[in-house]
mmCIF file with all atom_site columns, C-alpha atoms in Angstrom:
data_model
loop_
_atom_site.group_PDB
_atom_site.id
_atom_site.type_symbol
_atom_site.label_atom_id
_atom_site.label_alt_id
_atom_site.label_comp_id
_atom_site.label_asym_id
_atom_site.label_entity_id
_atom_site.label_seq_id
_atom_site.pdbx_PDB_ins_code
_atom_site.Cartn_x
_atom_site.Cartn_y
_atom_site.Cartn_z
_atom_site.occupancy
_atom_site.B_iso_or_equiv
_atom_site.pdbx_formal_charge
_atom_site.auth_seq_id
_atom_site.auth_comp_id
_atom_site.auth_asym_id
_atom_site.auth_atom_id
_atom_site.pdbx_PDB_model_num
ATOM 1   C CA . GLY A 1 1   ? 101.927 111.888 46.336 1.00 56.00 ? 1   GLY A CA 1
ATOM 2   C CA . ALA A 1 2   ? 103.808 108.687 45.698 1.00 83.00 ? 2   ALA A CA 1
ATOM 3   C CA . GLY A 1 3   ? 106.774 107.896 47.855 1.00 94.00 ? 3   GLY A CA 1
ATOM 4   C CA . VAL A 1 4   ? 109.812 105.810 47.058 1.00 97.00 ? 4   VAL A CA 1
ATOM 5   C CA . SER A 1 5   ? 108.889 102.390 45.740 1.00 97.00 ? 5   SER A CA 1
ATOM 6   C CA . GLN A 1 6   ? 111.025 99.271  45.493 1.00 98.00 ? 6   GLN A CA 1
ATOM 7   C CA . SER A 1 7   ? 110.562 95.945  43.793 1.00 97.00 ? 7   SER A CA 1
ATOM 8   C CA . PRO A 1 8   ? 110.504 93.117  44.400 1.00 97.00 ? 8   PRO A CA 1
ATOM 9   C CA . ARG A 1 9   ? 109.629 93.370  48.099 1.00 97.00 ? 9   ARG A CA 1
ATOM 10  C CA . TYR A 1 10  ? 111.026 89.894  48.720 1.00 97.00 ? 10  TYR A CA 1
ATOM 11  C CA . LYS A 1 11  ? 113.593 87.916  46.767 1.00 98.00 ? 11  LYS A CA 1
ATOM 12  C CA . VAL A 1 12  ? 114.903 84.441  47.427 1.00 98.00 ? 12  VAL A CA 1
ATOM 13  C CA . ALA A 1 13  ? 117.985 83.452  45.468 1.00 98.00 ? 13  ALA A CA 1
ATOM 14  C CA . LYS A 1 14  ? 120.143 80.368  45.376 1.00 97.00 ? 14  LYS A CA 1
ATOM 15  C CA . ARG A 1 15  ? 123.790 80.957  46.102 1.00 97.00 ? 15  ARG A CA 1
ATOM 16  C CA . GLY A 1 16  ? 125.538 81.930  42.896 1.00 97.00 ? 16  GLY A CA 1
ATOM 17  C CA . GLN A 1 17  ? 122.512 83.462  41.204 1.00 98.00 ? 17  GLN A CA 1
ATOM 18  C CA . ASP A 1 18  ? 122.425 87.058  40.004 1.00 98.00 ? 18  ASP A CA 1
ATOM 19  C CA . VAL A 1 19  ? 119.701 89.399  41.301 1.00 98.00 ? 19  VAL A CA 1
ATOM 20  C CA . ALA A 1 20  ? 118.459 92.852  40.314 1.00 98.00 ? 20  ALA A CA 1
ATOM 21  C CA . LEU A 1 21  ? 116.662 95.162  42.722 1.00 98.00 ? 21  LEU A CA 1
ATOM 22  C CA . ARG A 1 22  ? 114.712 98.171  41.459 1.00 98.00 ? 22  ARG A CA 1
ATOM 23  C CA . CYS A 1 23  ? 114.105 101.574 43.024 1.00 98.00 ? 23  CYS A CA 1
ATOM 24  C CA . ASP A 1 24  ? 111.673 104.245 41.855 1.00 98.00 ? 24  ASP A CA 1
ATOM 25  C CA . PRO A 1 25  ? 112.512 107.473 43.714 1.00 97.00 ? 25  PRO A CA 1
ATOM 26  C CA . ILE A 1 26  ? 110.174 110.357 44.386 1.00 95.00 ? 26  ILE A CA 1
ATOM 27  C CA . SER A 1 27  ? 109.671 112.261 41.150 1.00 93.00 ? 27  SER A CA 1
ATOM 28  C CA . GLY A 1 28  ? 112.103 115.137 40.773 1.00 91.00 ? 28  GLY A CA 1
ATOM 29  C CA . HIS A 1 29  ? 114.481 114.023 43.482 1.00 92.00 ? 29  HIS A CA 1
ATOM 30  C CA . VAL A 1 30  ? 118.062 114.614 42.459 1.00 91.00 ? 30  VAL A CA 1
ATOM 31  C CA . SER A 1 31  ? 119.834 112.348 44.914 1.00 91.00 ? 31  SER A CA 1
ATOM 32  C CA . LEU A 1 32  ? 119.386 108.599 45.272 1.00 94.00 ? 32  LEU A CA 1
ATOM 33  C CA . PHE A 1 33  ? 121.005 106.318 47.830 1.00 95.00 ? 33  PHE A CA 1
ATOM 34  C CA . TRP A 1 34  ? 121.220 102.598 48.395 1.00 97.00 ? 34  TRP A CA 1
ATOM 35  C CA . TYR A 1 35  ? 121.662 101.206 51.897 1.00 97.00 ? 35  TYR A CA 1
ATOM 36  C CA . GLN A 1 36  ? 121.983 97.686  53.271 1.00 97.00 ? 36  GLN A CA 1
ATOM 37  C CA . GLN A 1 37  ? 120.317 96.814  56.565 1.00 97.00 ? 37  GLN A CA 1
ATOM 38  C CA . ALA A 1 38  ? 121.165 93.689  58.517 1.00 95.00 ? 38  ALA A CA 1
ATOM 39  C CA . LEU A 1 39  ? 118.751 92.360  61.119 1.00 92.00 ? 39  LEU A CA 1
ATOM 40  C CA . GLY A 1 40  ? 118.801 94.471  64.265 1.00 91.00 ? 40  GLY A CA 1
ATOM 41  C CA . GLN A 1 41  ? 121.155 97.060  62.798 1.00 95.00 ? 41  GLN A CA 1
ATOM 42  C CA . GLY A 1 42  ? 120.821 100.487 61.263 1.00 96.00 ? 42  GLY A CA 1
ATOM 43  C CA . PRO A 1 43  ? 121.114 100.945 57.502 1.00 96.00 ? 43  PRO A CA 1
ATOM 44  C CA . GLU A 1 44  ? 124.641 101.070 56.068 1.00 95.00 ? 44  GLU A CA 1
ATOM 45  C CA . PHE A 1 45  ? 125.534 103.131 53.034 1.00 93.00 ? 45  PHE A CA 1
ATOM 46  C CA . LEU A 1 46  ? 126.272 101.402 49.749 1.00 96.00 ? 46  LEU A CA 1
ATOM 47  C CA . THR A 1 47  ? 126.243 104.001 46.972 1.00 95.00 ? 47  THR A CA 1
ATOM 48  C CA . TYR A 1 48  ? 125.005 107.481 45.984 1.00 92.00 ? 48  TYR A CA 1
ATOM 49  C CA . PHE A 1 49  ? 123.797 109.020 42.722 1.00 93.00 ? 49  PHE A CA 1
ATOM 50  C CA . GLN A 1 50  ? 123.312 112.634 41.818 1.00 92.00 ? 50  GLN A CA 1
ATOM 51  C CA . ASN A 1 51  ? 121.021 112.475 38.798 1.00 94.00 ? 51  ASN A CA 1
ATOM 52  C CA . GLU A 1 52  ? 122.613 109.809 36.585 1.00 96.00 ? 52  GLU A CA 1
ATOM 53  C CA . ALA A 1 53  ? 126.125 110.210 37.985 1.00 95.00 ? 53  ALA A CA 1
ATOM 54  C CA . GLN A 1 54  ? 127.339 107.727 40.573 1.00 95.00 ? 54  GLN A CA 1
ATOM 55  C CA . LEU A 1 55  ? 129.360 110.014 42.814 1.00 91.00 ? 55  LEU A CA 1
ATOM 56  C CA . ASP A 1 56  ? 130.169 107.628 45.635 1.00 91.00 ? 56  ASP A CA 1
ATOM 57  C CA . LYS A 1 57  ? 130.321 103.841 45.641 1.00 92.00 ? 57  LYS A CA 1
ATOM 58  C CA . SER A 1 58  ? 132.629 103.466 48.592 1.00 91.00 ? 58  SER A CA 1
ATOM 59  C CA . GLY A 1 59  ? 130.130 101.360 50.549 1.00 93.00 ? 59  GLY A CA 1
ATOM 60  C CA . LEU A 1 60  ? 129.719 98.597  47.984 1.00 96.00 ? 60  LEU A CA 1
ATOM 61  C CA . PRO A 1 61  ? 131.120 95.494  49.739 1.00 95.00 ? 61  PRO A CA 1
ATOM 62  C CA . SER A 1 62  ? 132.639 93.840  46.680 1.00 95.00 ? 62  SER A CA 1
ATOM 63  C CA . ASP A 1 63  ? 132.895 94.034  42.915 1.00 96.00 ? 63  ASP A CA 1
ATOM 64  C CA . ARG A 1 64  ? 129.892 91.703  42.746 1.00 98.00 ? 64  ARG A CA 1
ATOM 65  C CA . PHE A 1 65  ? 127.721 94.720  43.578 1.00 98.00 ? 65  PHE A CA 1
ATOM 66  C CA . PHE A 1 66  ? 126.843 97.130  40.805 1.00 97.00 ? 66  PHE A CA 1
ATOM 67  C CA . ALA A 1 67  ? 124.360 100.007 40.674 1.00 98.00 ? 67  ALA A CA 1
ATOM 68  C CA . GLU A 1 68  ? 123.111 102.222 37.886 1.00 97.00 ? 68  GLU A CA 1
ATOM 69  C CA . ARG A 1 69  ? 120.699 105.088 37.296 1.00 97.00 ? 69  ARG A CA 1
ATOM 70  C CA . PRO A 1 70  ? 121.003 105.645 33.546 1.00 96.00 ? 70  PRO A CA 1
ATOM 71  C CA . GLU A 1 71  ? 118.328 108.335 33.088 1.00 94.00 ? 71  GLU A CA 1
ATOM 72  C CA . GLY A 1 72  ? 118.561 109.973 36.468 1.00 92.00 ? 72  GLY A CA 1
ATOM 73  C CA . SER A 1 73  ? 115.361 108.490 37.844 1.00 95.00 ? 73  SER A CA 1
ATOM 74  C CA . VAL A 1 74  ? 114.902 104.724 38.306 1.00 97.00 ? 74  VAL A CA 1
ATOM 75  C CA . SER A 1 75  ? 117.885 102.890 39.772 1.00 98.00 ? 75  SER A CA 1
ATOM 76  C CA . THR A 1 76  ? 118.858 99.236  39.788 1.00 98.00 ? 76  THR A CA 1
ATOM 77  C CA . LEU A 1 77  ? 121.151 97.501  42.256 1.00 98.00 ? 77  LEU A CA 1
ATOM 78  C CA . LYS A 1 78  ? 122.589 94.311  40.832 1.00 98.00 ? 78  LYS A CA 1
ATOM 79  C CA . ILE A 1 79  ? 124.330 91.620  42.817 1.00 98.00 ? 79  ILE A CA 1
ATOM 80  C CA . GLN A 1 80  ? 126.217 88.980  40.892 1.00 98.00 ? 80  GLN A CA 1
ATOM 81  C CA . ARG A 1 81  ? 126.978 85.470  42.138 1.00 98.00 ? 81  ARG A CA 1
ATOM 82  C CA . THR A 1 82  ? 125.050 86.021  45.375 1.00 98.00 ? 82  THR A CA 1
ATOM 83  C CA . GLN A 1 83  ? 126.506 84.711  48.631 1.00 97.00 ? 83  GLN A CA 1
ATOM 84  C CA . GLN A 1 84  ? 124.755 83.948  51.908 1.00 96.00 ? 84  GLN A CA 1
ATOM 85  C CA . GLU A 1 85  ? 126.324 87.014  53.507 1.00 96.00 ? 85  GLU A CA 1
ATOM 86  C CA . ASP A 1 86  ? 124.424 89.162  50.990 1.00 97.00 ? 86  ASP A CA 1
ATOM 87  C CA . SER A 1 87  ? 121.166 88.289  52.777 1.00 97.00 ? 87  SER A CA 1
ATOM 88  C CA . ALA A 1 88  ? 119.793 91.573  54.118 1.00 97.00 ? 88  ALA A CA 1
ATOM 89  C CA . VAL A 1 89  ? 117.209 94.262  53.464 1.00 98.00 ? 89  VAL A CA 1
ATOM 90  C CA . TYR A 1 90  ? 118.242 96.639  50.698 1.00 98.00 ? 90  TYR A CA 1
ATOM 91  C CA . LEU A 1 91  ? 116.830 100.119 51.137 1.00 98.00 ? 91  LEU A CA 1
ATOM 92  C CA . CYS A 1 92  ? 116.624 102.889 48.582 1.00 97.00 ? 92  CYS A CA 1
ATOM 93  C CA . ALA A 1 93  ? 116.279 106.538 49.592 1.00 95.00 ? 93  ALA A CA 1
ATOM 94  C CA . SER A 1 94  ? 115.929 109.769 47.667 1.00 93.00 ? 94  SER A CA 1
ATOM 95  C CA . SER A 1 95  ? 116.287 113.432 48.510 1.00 90.00 ? 95  SER A CA 1
ATOM 96  C CA . LEU A 1 96  ? 115.295 116.539 46.644 1.00 87.00 ? 96  LEU A CA 1
ATOM 97  C CA . PHE A 1 97  ? 118.542 118.451 46.598 1.00 74.00 ? 97  PHE A CA 1
ATOM 98  C CA . SER A 1 98  ? 122.224 117.624 46.457 1.00 62.00 ? 98  SER A CA 1
ATOM 99  C CA . ASP A 1 99  ? 123.737 120.911 47.541 1.00 60.00 ? 99  ASP A CA 1
ATOM 100 C CA . GLY A 1 100 ? 123.498 120.403 51.279 1.00 54.00 ? 100 GLY A CA 1
ATOM 101 C CA . SER A 1 101 ? 120.174 122.085 51.828 1.00 56.00 ? 101 SER A CA 1
ATOM 102 C CA . TYR A 1 102 ? 117.081 120.164 52.834 1.00 54.00 ? 102 TYR A CA 1
ATOM 103 C CA . ASN A 1 103 ? 118.995 116.936 53.281 1.00 71.00 ? 103 ASN A CA 1
ATOM 104 C CA . GLU A 1 104 ? 116.087 114.775 54.378 1.00 85.00 ? 104 GLU A CA 1
ATOM 105 C CA . GLN A 1 105 ? 116.231 111.357 52.777 1.00 89.00 ? 105 GLN A CA 1
ATOM 106 C CA . PHE A 1 106 ? 112.973 109.495 52.173 1.00 92.00 ? 106 PHE A CA 1
ATOM 107 C CA . PHE A 1 107 ? 113.133 105.740 52.199 1.00 95.00 ? 107 PHE A CA 1
ATOM 108 C CA . GLY A 1 108 ? 111.336 103.036 50.303 1.00 97.00 ? 108 GLY A CA 1
ATOM 109 C CA . PRO A 1 109 ? 109.984 99.874  51.964 1.00 97.00 ? 109 PRO A CA 1
ATOM 110 C CA . GLY A 1 110 ? 113.062 97.865  51.080 1.00 97.00 ? 110 GLY A CA 1
ATOM 111 C CA . THR A 1 111 ? 113.730 94.553  49.353 1.00 98.00 ? 111 THR A CA 1
ATOM 112 C CA . ARG A 1 112 ? 114.397 91.631  51.652 1.00 98.00 ? 112 ARG A CA 1
ATOM 113 C CA . LEU A 1 113 ? 116.956 89.380  49.965 1.00 98.00 ? 113 LEU A CA 1
ATOM 114 C CA . THR A 1 114 ? 117.459 85.854  51.236 1.00 98.00 ? 114 THR A CA 1
ATOM 115 C CA . VAL A 1 115 ? 120.272 83.810  49.723 1.00 97.00 ? 115 VAL A CA 1
ATOM 116 C CA . LEU A 1 116 ? 120.009 80.067  50.312 1.00 96.00 ? 116 LEU A CA 1
ATOM 117 C CA . GLU B 2 1   ? 135.424 108.075 61.357 1.00 80.00 ? 1   GLU B CA 1
ATOM 118 C CA . ASP B 2 2   ? 131.839 109.120 62.036 1.00 86.00 ? 2   ASP B CA 1
ATOM 119 C CA . GLN B 2 3   ? 130.147 107.161 64.802 1.00 91.00 ? 3   GLN B CA 1
ATOM 120 C CA . VAL B 2 4   ? 126.608 107.053 66.169 1.00 96.00 ? 4   VAL B CA 1
ATOM 121 C CA . THR B 2 5   ? 125.668 105.183 69.349 1.00 97.00 ? 5   THR B CA 1
ATOM 122 C CA . GLN B 2 6   ? 122.088 104.816 70.496 1.00 98.00 ? 6   GLN B CA 1
ATOM 123 C CA . SER B 2 7   ? 120.890 103.812 73.931 1.00 97.00 ? 7   SER B CA 1
ATOM 124 C CA . PRO B 2 8   ? 119.177 101.918 75.280 1.00 97.00 ? 8   PRO B CA 1
ATOM 125 C CA . GLU B 2 9   ? 119.022 99.126  72.697 1.00 97.00 ? 9   GLU B CA 1
ATOM 126 C CA . ALA B 2 10  ? 115.489 98.304  73.844 1.00 97.00 ? 10  ALA B CA 1
ATOM 127 C CA . LEU B 2 11  ? 112.971 100.079 76.028 1.00 98.00 ? 11  LEU B CA 1
ATOM 128 C CA . ARG B 2 12  ? 109.636 98.904  77.356 1.00 98.00 ? 12  ARG B CA 1
ATOM 129 C CA . LEU B 2 13  ? 107.225 101.522 78.691 1.00 97.00 ? 13  LEU B CA 1
ATOM 130 C CA . GLN B 2 14  ? 103.746 101.476 80.048 1.00 97.00 ? 14  GLN B CA 1
ATOM 131 C CA . GLU B 2 15  ? 101.251 103.618 78.171 1.00 97.00 ? 15  GLU B CA 1
ATOM 132 C CA . GLY B 2 16  ? 101.584 107.175 79.484 1.00 97.00 ? 16  GLY B CA 1
ATOM 133 C CA . GLU B 2 17  ? 105.070 106.624 80.935 1.00 97.00 ? 17  GLU B CA 1
ATOM 134 C CA . SER B 2 18  ? 107.318 109.328 79.488 1.00 97.00 ? 18  SER B CA 1
ATOM 135 C CA . SER B 2 19  ? 110.988 108.640 78.695 1.00 98.00 ? 19  SER B CA 1
ATOM 136 C CA . SER B 2 20  ? 113.920 109.632 76.504 1.00 98.00 ? 20  SER B CA 1
ATOM 137 C CA . LEU B 2 21  ? 116.078 107.906 73.916 1.00 98.00 ? 21  LEU B CA 1
ATOM 138 C CA . ASN B 2 22  ? 119.710 108.896 73.533 1.00 98.00 ? 22  ASN B CA 1
ATOM 139 C CA . CYS B 2 23  ? 121.874 109.310 70.448 1.00 98.00 ? 23  CYS B CA 1
ATOM 140 C CA . SER B 2 24  ? 125.575 110.084 70.971 1.00 98.00 ? 24  SER B CA 1
ATOM 141 C CA . TYR B 2 25  ? 127.597 111.017 67.939 1.00 96.00 ? 25  TYR B CA 1
ATOM 142 C CA . THR B 2 26  ? 131.148 111.714 66.824 1.00 93.00 ? 26  THR B CA 1
ATOM 143 C CA . VAL B 2 27  ? 131.642 113.562 63.546 1.00 88.00 ? 27  VAL B CA 1
ATOM 144 C CA . SER B 2 28  ? 134.251 115.945 62.209 1.00 84.00 ? 28  SER B CA 1
ATOM 145 C CA . GLY B 2 29  ? 131.541 118.508 61.545 1.00 86.00 ? 29  GLY B CA 1
ATOM 146 C CA . LEU B 2 30  ? 127.781 118.078 61.748 1.00 88.00 ? 30  LEU B CA 1
ATOM 147 C CA . ARG B 2 31  ? 125.667 119.112 58.775 1.00 87.00 ? 31  ARG B CA 1
ATOM 148 C CA . GLY B 2 32  ? 122.544 117.589 60.281 1.00 89.00 ? 32  GLY B CA 1
ATOM 149 C CA . LEU B 2 33  ? 121.183 114.988 62.676 1.00 93.00 ? 33  LEU B CA 1
ATOM 150 C CA . PHE B 2 34  ? 118.125 112.992 61.683 1.00 94.00 ? 34  PHE B CA 1
ATOM 151 C CA . TRP B 2 35  ? 115.597 110.906 63.564 1.00 97.00 ? 35  TRP B CA 1
ATOM 152 C CA . TYR B 2 36  ? 113.650 108.183 61.808 1.00 97.00 ? 36  TYR B CA 1
ATOM 153 C CA . ARG B 2 37  ? 110.993 105.736 62.934 1.00 98.00 ? 37  ARG B CA 1
ATOM 154 C CA . GLN B 2 38  ? 111.035 102.211 61.501 1.00 97.00 ? 38  GLN B CA 1
ATOM 155 C CA . ASP B 2 39  ? 108.167 99.758  61.824 1.00 97.00 ? 39  ASP B CA 1
ATOM 156 C CA . PRO B 2 40  ? 108.774 96.034  61.236 1.00 94.00 ? 40  PRO B CA 1
ATOM 157 C CA . GLY B 2 41  ? 108.988 95.200  57.547 1.00 92.00 ? 41  GLY B CA 1
ATOM 158 C CA . LYS B 2 42  ? 109.014 98.839  56.483 1.00 95.00 ? 42  LYS B CA 1
ATOM 159 C CA . GLY B 2 43  ? 111.578 101.442 55.532 1.00 96.00 ? 43  GLY B CA 1
ATOM 160 C CA . PRO B 2 44  ? 112.608 104.226 57.894 1.00 96.00 ? 44  PRO B CA 1
ATOM 161 C CA . GLU B 2 45  ? 110.081 107.077 58.143 1.00 95.00 ? 45  GLU B CA 1
ATOM 162 C CA . PHE B 2 46  ? 111.517 110.566 58.482 1.00 93.00 ? 46  PHE B CA 1
ATOM 163 C CA . LEU B 2 47  ? 110.698 112.378 61.742 1.00 95.00 ? 47  LEU B CA 1
ATOM 164 C CA . PHE B 2 48  ? 113.056 115.323 62.378 1.00 93.00 ? 48  PHE B CA 1
ATOM 165 C CA . THR B 2 49  ? 116.179 117.113 61.226 1.00 93.00 ? 49  THR B CA 1
ATOM 166 C CA . LEU B 2 50  ? 118.279 119.111 63.699 1.00 94.00 ? 50  LEU B CA 1
ATOM 167 C CA . TYR B 2 51  ? 121.080 121.345 62.478 1.00 91.00 ? 51  TYR B CA 1
ATOM 168 C CA . SER B 2 52  ? 122.636 123.138 65.434 1.00 92.00 ? 52  SER B CA 1
ATOM 169 C CA . ALA B 2 53  ? 123.136 122.740 69.173 1.00 94.00 ? 53  ALA B CA 1
ATOM 170 C CA . GLY B 2 54  ? 120.202 124.045 71.150 1.00 96.00 ? 54  GLY B CA 1
ATOM 171 C CA . GLU B 2 55  ? 117.693 123.344 68.419 1.00 96.00 ? 55  GLU B CA 1
ATOM 172 C CA . GLU B 2 56  ? 114.464 121.547 69.330 1.00 97.00 ? 56  GLU B CA 1
ATOM 173 C CA . LYS B 2 57  ? 111.649 120.160 67.197 1.00 96.00 ? 57  LYS B CA 1
ATOM 174 C CA . GLU B 2 58  ? 108.320 118.661 68.178 1.00 97.00 ? 58  GLU B CA 1
ATOM 175 C CA . LYS B 2 59  ? 105.752 116.444 66.556 1.00 94.00 ? 59  LYS B CA 1
ATOM 176 C CA . GLU B 2 60  ? 102.786 115.166 68.531 1.00 95.00 ? 60  GLU B CA 1
ATOM 177 C CA . ARG B 2 61  ? 104.216 113.257 71.513 1.00 96.00 ? 61  ARG B CA 1
ATOM 178 C CA . LEU B 2 62  ? 107.811 113.446 70.281 1.00 97.00 ? 62  LEU B CA 1
ATOM 179 C CA . LYS B 2 63  ? 110.396 116.143 70.892 1.00 98.00 ? 63  LYS B CA 1
ATOM 180 C CA . ALA B 2 64  ? 113.965 116.017 69.590 1.00 98.00 ? 64  ALA B CA 1
ATOM 181 C CA . THR B 2 65  ? 116.795 118.062 71.061 1.00 98.00 ? 65  THR B CA 1
ATOM 182 C CA . LEU B 2 66  ? 120.426 118.506 70.060 1.00 97.00 ? 66  LEU B CA 1
ATOM 183 C CA . THR B 2 67  ? 123.685 119.306 71.848 1.00 95.00 ? 67  THR B CA 1
ATOM 184 C CA . LYS B 2 68  ? 127.226 119.268 70.482 1.00 92.00 ? 68  LYS B CA 1
ATOM 185 C CA . LYS B 2 69  ? 127.671 115.631 71.439 1.00 94.00 ? 69  LYS B CA 1
ATOM 186 C CA . GLU B 2 70  ? 124.241 114.032 71.578 1.00 97.00 ? 70  GLU B CA 1
ATOM 187 C CA . SER B 2 71  ? 120.585 114.187 70.727 1.00 98.00 ? 71  SER B CA 1
ATOM 188 C CA . PHE B 2 72  ? 117.587 113.104 72.736 1.00 98.00 ? 72  PHE B CA 1
ATOM 189 C CA . LEU B 2 73  ? 114.204 111.962 71.547 1.00 98.00 ? 73  LEU B CA 1
ATOM 190 C CA . HIS B 2 74  ? 111.726 112.636 74.321 1.00 98.00 ? 74  HIS B CA 1
ATOM 191 C CA . ILE B 2 75  ? 108.467 110.721 74.246 1.00 97.00 ? 75  ILE B CA 1
ATOM 192 C CA . THR B 2 76  ? 105.687 112.208 76.341 1.00 97.00 ? 76  THR B CA 1
ATOM 193 C CA . ALA B 2 77  ? 102.770 110.032 77.447 1.00 97.00 ? 77  ALA B CA 1
ATOM 194 C CA . PRO B 2 78  ? 103.443 107.375 74.805 1.00 97.00 ? 78  PRO B CA 1
ATOM 195 C CA . LYS B 2 79  ? 100.740 105.224 73.275 1.00 97.00 ? 79  LYS B CA 1
ATOM 196 C CA . PRO B 2 80  ? 101.029 101.640 71.976 1.00 97.00 ? 80  PRO B CA 1
ATOM 197 C CA . GLU B 2 81  ? 101.096 102.969 68.406 1.00 97.00 ? 81  GLU B CA 1
ATOM 198 C CA . ASP B 2 82  ? 104.418 104.659 69.213 1.00 97.00 ? 82  ASP B CA 1
ATOM 199 C CA . SER B 2 83  ? 106.000 101.213 69.400 1.00 98.00 ? 83  SER B CA 1
ATOM 200 C CA . ALA B 2 84  ? 108.724 101.031 66.735 1.00 98.00 ? 84  ALA B CA 1
ATOM 201 C CA . THR B 2 85  ? 112.477 101.183 66.295 1.00 98.00 ? 85  THR B CA 1
ATOM 202 C CA . TYR B 2 86  ? 113.795 104.731 66.418 1.00 98.00 ? 86  TYR B CA 1
ATOM 203 C CA . LEU B 2 87  ? 116.916 105.395 64.378 1.00 98.00 ? 87  LEU B CA 1
ATOM 204 C CA . CYS B 2 88  ? 119.310 108.305 64.684 1.00 97.00 ? 88  CYS B CA 1
ATOM 205 C CA . ALA B 2 89  ? 121.610 109.294 61.817 1.00 94.00 ? 89  ALA B CA 1
ATOM 206 C CA . VAL B 2 90  ? 124.197 111.991 61.149 1.00 92.00 ? 90  VAL B CA 1
ATOM 207 C CA . LEU B 2 91  ? 125.193 113.767 57.976 1.00 87.00 ? 91  LEU B CA 1
ATOM 208 C CA . PRO B 2 92  ? 128.678 115.267 58.266 1.00 84.00 ? 92  PRO B CA 1
ATOM 209 C CA . PHE B 2 93  ? 130.118 118.207 56.432 1.00 80.00 ? 93  PHE B CA 1
ATOM 210 C CA . SER B 2 94  ? 132.280 116.890 53.630 1.00 71.00 ? 94  SER B CA 1
ATOM 211 C CA . SER B 2 95  ? 134.518 118.534 51.110 1.00 55.00 ? 95  SER B CA 1
ATOM 212 C CA . GLY B 2 96  ? 133.841 115.701 48.732 1.00 60.00 ? 96  GLY B CA 1
ATOM 213 C CA . SER B 2 97  ? 130.717 114.238 47.237 1.00 59.00 ? 97  SER B CA 1
ATOM 214 C CA . ALA B 2 98  ? 129.672 112.263 50.301 1.00 63.00 ? 98  ALA B CA 1
ATOM 215 C CA . ARG B 2 99  ? 126.048 112.815 51.201 1.00 75.00 ? 99  ARG B CA 1
ATOM 216 C CA . GLN B 2 100 ? 125.271 109.544 52.928 1.00 82.00 ? 100 GLN B CA 1
ATOM 217 C CA . LEU B 2 101 ? 123.829 109.168 56.406 1.00 86.00 ? 101 LEU B CA 1
ATOM 218 C CA . THR B 2 102 ? 125.624 107.236 59.144 1.00 91.00 ? 102 THR B CA 1
ATOM 219 C CA . PHE B 2 103 ? 123.062 105.450 61.299 1.00 95.00 ? 103 PHE B CA 1
ATOM 220 C CA . GLY B 2 104 ? 123.048 104.127 64.817 1.00 96.00 ? 104 GLY B CA 1
ATOM 221 C CA . SER B 2 105 ? 121.698 100.660 65.563 1.00 97.00 ? 105 SER B CA 1
ATOM 222 C CA . GLY B 2 106 ? 118.415 102.019 66.852 1.00 97.00 ? 106 GLY B CA 1
ATOM 223 C CA . THR B 2 107 ? 116.313 101.804 69.998 1.00 98.00 ? 107 THR B CA 1
ATOM 224 C CA . GLN B 2 108 ? 113.464 99.322  69.898 1.00 97.00 ? 108 GLN B CA 1
ATOM 225 C CA . LEU B 2 109 ? 110.586 100.908 71.816 1.00 98.00 ? 109 LEU B CA 1
ATOM 226 C CA . THR B 2 110 ? 107.641 98.887  73.064 1.00 98.00 ? 110 THR B CA 1
ATOM 227 C CA . VAL B 2 111 ? 104.704 100.685 74.678 1.00 98.00 ? 111 VAL B CA 1
ATOM 228 C CA . LEU B 2 112 ? 102.410 98.399  76.605 1.00 97.00 ? 112 LEU B CA 1
ATOM 229 C CA . PRO B 2 113 ? 98.693  99.188  76.979 1.00 95.00 ? 113 PRO B CA 1
#
């Protein structure tokens, strides 16, 4: 079956541009997460959705970052007025349940964002 | 604050040379500990979940174990295709809505033929 997919795989933006990153989770997965991964580091949490509800956005680094999942499936992470420090790999993950059972998160391939 | 520390940062092994990777963690209460494998340019690939001290899980040449303070990923007779970065992550118990994983920085494993 299909795993988590993300697009685009690579994005180059000029400083100040807005970007939108897309995530298609595994069909039927309730929970969706966005993480940011800097080179040589582990992923760091950005935000979490349960169906269409954004339950936790405590990891978003600034108000330039915005995420949505309007129909409880596909999600978009938007970054406004990109800065060089936003350069990183953005990972999306989904998991089947949200109630604490079977907590395995399955990751997409990521979008590598480079801000010039 | 939840913390995960992995060691060593990098490990080079000869093919067939068994070793272990360490993951030390500090959480208020552990819901689960996860091991992932990450190849260059790819997302993390799920390997194991461990839920309680004393639990062990195996998959091919890999075995993960868990104590109250750390987890080990044992690699027996590794092959070059086992070369990757291995990530450890914890999911704490939370009274709120938090479900996110806290990751360590990973161990970059290179297995030489």
